[in-house]
Amino acid sequence: MSSAEPDLNEQRLRLLNGAERSWLTLPASGEELPPELTVAMNTFDAGEREAAQAATEWLKHDAGRLYDIARTRLLVADGRVLGFYALASAQVKLSGTDRQQSFAGVEHSIPAALIAWIAKAQDAAIEGREILLHAVATARRAAEHQATAVLVVDPFDDDTSQMWQERFGFRASAGRHSKRLWVSLALED
């Protein structure tokens, strides 16, 4: 255990147990978590829908283990995980029209930030939009260091796809077999 690890775990515990909602990044799988954070993750419940159950299971069993593939951010307060998202690098093919409107001159895939997983606890008094907006802000900060033009999701099912499109303005990507959806990370004037 490194000398900095106890301080990080103390900070994680303060954030987890605080009354104010806070964000923390799940550390690499080799780093030991405070037991209270492990319990909070293991009691997270996104609900009964199949997509929600899959997200719950991913957080419990894969989020820490897949640190090198996706970074997971937890929204915590009062000893609970209220929601989470995981971001990874990706790319997306856009239709010719979308490329011309948003990325004129680009012939190939567009660099993207992928929301690999996102969910809120079913009984949390927050809106899912709060989690999405934090993911967008994080992707925009990453775009300052690495070309990332769009945010993408791979919806779990058709209902989830419809929700992303209707509530948040995501658009279908190109390719007849692709279910990937995208939205620009550019700030609108």
Short mmCIF file of N, CA and C in Angstrom, two decimals, residues 93-161:
data_model
loop_
_atom_site.label_atom_id
_atom_site.label_comp_id
_atom_site.label_asym_id
_atom_site.label_seq_id
_atom_site.Cartn_x
_atom_site.Cartn_y
_atom_site.Cartn_z
N LYS A 93 -19.01 6.39 -36.92
CA LYS A 93 -19.19 6.77 -38.31
C LYS A 93 -20.49 7.57 -38.40
N LEU A 94 -20.40 8.71 -39.04
CA LEU A 94 -21.57 9.55 -39.23
C LEU A 94 -22.01 9.50 -40.68
N SER A 95 -23.27 9.79 -40.92
CA SER A 95 -23.77 9.85 -42.29
C SER A 95 -23.08 11.01 -43.00
N GLY A 96 -23.12 10.98 -44.31
CA GLY A 96 -22.52 12.07 -45.08
C GLY A 96 -23.13 13.41 -44.73
N THR A 97 -24.41 13.45 -44.53
CA THR A 97 -25.10 14.69 -44.16
C THR A 97 -24.62 15.20 -42.81
N ASP A 98 -24.55 14.31 -41.82
CA ASP A 98 -24.08 14.72 -40.49
C ASP A 98 -22.63 15.19 -40.54
N ARG A 99 -21.79 14.50 -41.31
CA ARG A 99 -20.39 14.93 -41.43
C ARG A 99 -20.32 16.32 -42.06
N GLN A 100 -21.09 16.57 -43.10
CA GLN A 100 -21.07 17.87 -43.77
C GLN A 100 -21.57 18.98 -42.85
N GLN A 101 -22.61 18.70 -42.08
CA GLN A 101 -23.18 19.71 -41.20
C GLN A 101 -22.27 20.02 -40.01
N SER A 102 -21.65 19.00 -39.45
CA SER A 102 -20.90 19.19 -38.21
C SER A 102 -19.39 19.08 -38.35
N PHE A 103 -18.93 18.30 -39.31
CA PHE A 103 -17.50 18.02 -39.42
C PHE A 103 -17.08 18.03 -40.89
N ALA A 104 -17.31 19.12 -41.57
CA ALA A 104 -17.02 19.23 -43.00
C ALA A 104 -15.58 18.83 -43.29
N GLY A 105 -15.42 18.03 -44.31
CA GLY A 105 -14.09 17.59 -44.74
C GLY A 105 -13.61 16.31 -44.10
N VAL A 106 -14.28 15.82 -43.10
CA VAL A 106 -13.87 14.58 -42.44
C VAL A 106 -14.44 13.41 -43.24
N GLU A 107 -13.58 12.51 -43.65
CA GLU A 107 -14.01 11.37 -44.46
C GLU A 107 -14.16 10.09 -43.66
N HIS A 108 -13.56 10.05 -42.51
CA HIS A 108 -13.51 8.80 -41.76
C HIS A 108 -14.31 8.91 -40.47
N SER A 109 -14.10 7.96 -39.60
CA SER A 109 -14.77 7.96 -38.31
C SER A 109 -14.37 9.17 -37.48
N ILE A 110 -15.26 9.57 -36.61
CA ILE A 110 -15.06 10.72 -35.75
C ILE A 110 -14.63 10.23 -34.37
N PRO A 111 -13.58 10.85 -33.78
CA PRO A 111 -13.19 10.45 -32.43
C PRO A 111 -14.28 10.81 -31.42
N ALA A 112 -14.49 9.91 -30.47
CA ALA A 112 -15.62 10.05 -29.56
C ALA A 112 -15.27 9.63 -28.14
N ALA A 113 -16.07 10.14 -27.21
CA ALA A 113 -16.07 9.64 -25.84
C ALA A 113 -17.32 8.76 -25.73
N LEU A 114 -17.13 7.55 -25.29
CA LEU A 114 -18.23 6.59 -25.15
C LEU A 114 -18.69 6.51 -23.71
N ILE A 115 -19.98 6.72 -23.49
CA ILE A 115 -20.55 6.41 -22.18
C ILE A 115 -20.78 4.90 -22.20
N ALA A 116 -19.84 4.17 -21.61
CA ALA A 116 -19.94 2.71 -21.62
C ALA A 116 -21.10 2.23 -20.75
N TRP A 117 -21.30 2.89 -19.60
CA TRP A 117 -22.41 2.59 -18.69
C TRP A 117 -22.82 3.86 -17.99
N ILE A 118 -24.10 3.98 -17.70
CA ILE A 118 -24.61 5.11 -16.95
C ILE A 118 -25.91 4.67 -16.28
N ALA A 119 -26.07 5.05 -15.00
CA ALA A 119 -27.29 4.67 -14.28
C ALA A 119 -27.41 5.52 -13.03
N LYS A 120 -28.65 5.63 -12.56
CA LYS A 120 -28.90 6.26 -11.27
C LYS A 120 -29.63 5.25 -10.39
N ALA A 121 -29.44 5.37 -9.10
CA ALA A 121 -30.16 4.50 -8.18
C ALA A 121 -31.65 4.80 -8.32
N GLN A 122 -32.45 3.75 -8.34
CA GLN A 122 -33.88 3.94 -8.59
C GLN A 122 -34.55 4.81 -7.54
N ASP A 123 -34.04 4.85 -6.34
CA ASP A 123 -34.66 5.66 -5.30
C ASP A 123 -33.91 6.96 -5.00
N ALA A 124 -32.94 7.30 -5.84
CA ALA A 124 -32.18 8.53 -5.63
C ALA A 124 -33.01 9.74 -6.07
N ALA A 125 -32.95 10.79 -5.28
CA ALA A 125 -33.70 12.02 -5.58
C ALA A 125 -32.88 12.92 -6.50
N ILE A 126 -32.48 12.37 -7.63
CA ILE A 126 -31.73 13.11 -8.64
C ILE A 126 -32.32 12.77 -10.00
N GLU A 127 -32.03 13.60 -10.96
CA GLU A 127 -32.42 13.33 -12.34
C GLU A 127 -31.24 12.69 -13.06
N GLY A 128 -31.52 11.78 -13.97
CA GLY A 128 -30.47 11.18 -14.77
C GLY A 128 -29.69 12.23 -15.56
N ARG A 129 -30.34 13.32 -15.90
CA ARG A 129 -29.69 14.41 -16.64
C ARG A 129 -28.46 14.93 -15.89
N GLU A 130 -28.52 14.96 -14.55
CA GLU A 130 -27.38 15.43 -13.76
C GLU A 130 -26.16 14.55 -14.01
N ILE A 131 -26.37 13.26 -14.08
CA ILE A 131 -25.26 12.33 -14.34
C ILE A 131 -24.75 12.52 -15.76
N LEU A 132 -25.67 12.64 -16.72
CA LEU A 132 -25.27 12.86 -18.12
C LEU A 132 -24.48 14.15 -18.26
N LEU A 133 -24.93 15.24 -17.65
CA LEU A 133 -24.22 16.51 -17.78
C LEU A 133 -22.81 16.43 -17.20
N HIS A 134 -22.63 15.67 -16.13
CA HIS A 134 -21.28 15.49 -15.59
C HIS A 134 -20.42 14.70 -16.57
N ALA A 135 -21.00 13.69 -17.20
CA ALA A 135 -20.25 12.91 -18.20
C ALA A 135 -19.87 13.80 -19.38
N VAL A 136 -20.77 14.65 -19.83
CA VAL A 136 -20.47 15.58 -20.93
C VAL A 136 -19.33 16.51 -20.53
N ALA A 137 -19.40 17.07 -19.33
CA ALA A 137 -18.33 17.97 -18.86
C ALA A 137 -16.99 17.26 -18.79
N THR A 138 -17.00 16.02 -18.32
CA THR A 138 -15.76 15.24 -18.24
C THR A 138 -15.21 14.96 -19.63
N ALA A 139 -16.08 14.61 -20.57
CA ALA A 139 -15.65 14.35 -21.95
C ALA A 139 -15.09 15.63 -22.58
N ARG A 140 -15.70 16.76 -22.30
CA ARG A 140 -15.19 18.03 -22.84
C ARG A 140 -13.81 18.36 -22.27
N ARG A 141 -13.60 18.08 -20.98
CA ARG A 141 -12.27 18.31 -20.39
C ARG A 141 -11.24 17.39 -21.05
N ALA A 142 -11.61 16.15 -21.30
CA ALA A 142 -10.69 15.22 -21.97
C ALA A 142 -10.39 15.69 -23.39
N ALA A 143 -11.37 16.30 -24.04
CA ALA A 143 -11.20 16.77 -25.42
C ALA A 143 -10.18 17.90 -25.51
N GLU A 144 -9.88 18.54 -24.41
CA GLU A 144 -8.84 19.56 -24.41
C GLU A 144 -7.46 18.94 -24.59
N HIS A 145 -7.33 17.64 -24.32
CA HIS A 145 -6.04 16.96 -24.38
C HIS A 145 -5.95 15.93 -25.49
N GLN A 146 -7.09 15.50 -25.99
CA GLN A 146 -7.15 14.46 -27.02
C GLN A 146 -8.36 14.76 -27.90
N ALA A 147 -8.18 14.68 -29.19
CA ALA A 147 -9.29 14.98 -30.10
C ALA A 147 -10.48 14.08 -29.79
N THR A 148 -11.54 14.70 -29.37
CA THR A 148 -12.80 14.01 -29.08
C THR A 148 -13.90 14.98 -29.47
N ALA A 149 -14.65 14.65 -30.51
CA ALA A 149 -15.62 15.59 -31.06
C ALA A 149 -17.05 15.31 -30.64
N VAL A 150 -17.36 14.06 -30.32
CA VAL A 150 -18.73 13.69 -30.02
C VAL A 150 -18.78 12.78 -28.80
N LEU A 151 -19.97 12.70 -28.22
CA LEU A 151 -20.26 11.77 -27.14
C LEU A 151 -21.16 10.70 -27.72
N VAL A 152 -20.84 9.44 -27.46
CA VAL A 152 -21.64 8.35 -28.02
C VAL A 152 -22.12 7.41 -26.92
N VAL A 153 -23.22 6.73 -27.23
CA VAL A 153 -23.76 5.68 -26.38
C VAL A 153 -24.11 4.49 -27.27
N ASP A 154 -24.02 3.31 -26.71
CA ASP A 154 -24.48 2.08 -27.35
C ASP A 154 -25.67 1.60 -26.53
N PRO A 155 -26.88 2.03 -26.88
CA PRO A 155 -28.05 1.71 -26.05
C PRO A 155 -28.22 0.22 -25.83
N PHE A 156 -28.64 -0.12 -24.62
CA PHE A 156 -28.83 -1.51 -24.23
C PHE A 156 -29.93 -2.17 -25.05
N ASP A 157 -31.00 -1.43 -25.31
CA ASP A 157 -32.14 -1.99 -26.04
C ASP A 157 -32.86 -0.86 -26.78
N ASP A 158 -33.92 -1.19 -27.50
CA ASP A 158 -34.65 -0.19 -28.29
C ASP A 158 -35.29 0.87 -27.42
N ASP A 159 -35.83 0.50 -26.26
CA ASP A 159 -36.44 1.48 -25.36
C ASP A 159 -35.40 2.49 -24.89
N THR A 160 -34.22 2.00 -24.56
CA THR A 160 -33.14 2.88 -24.10
C THR A 160 -32.69 3.79 -25.25
N SER A 161 -32.61 3.25 -26.45
CA SER A 161 -32.25 4.05 -27.62
C SER A 161 -33.24 5.19 -27.83
#
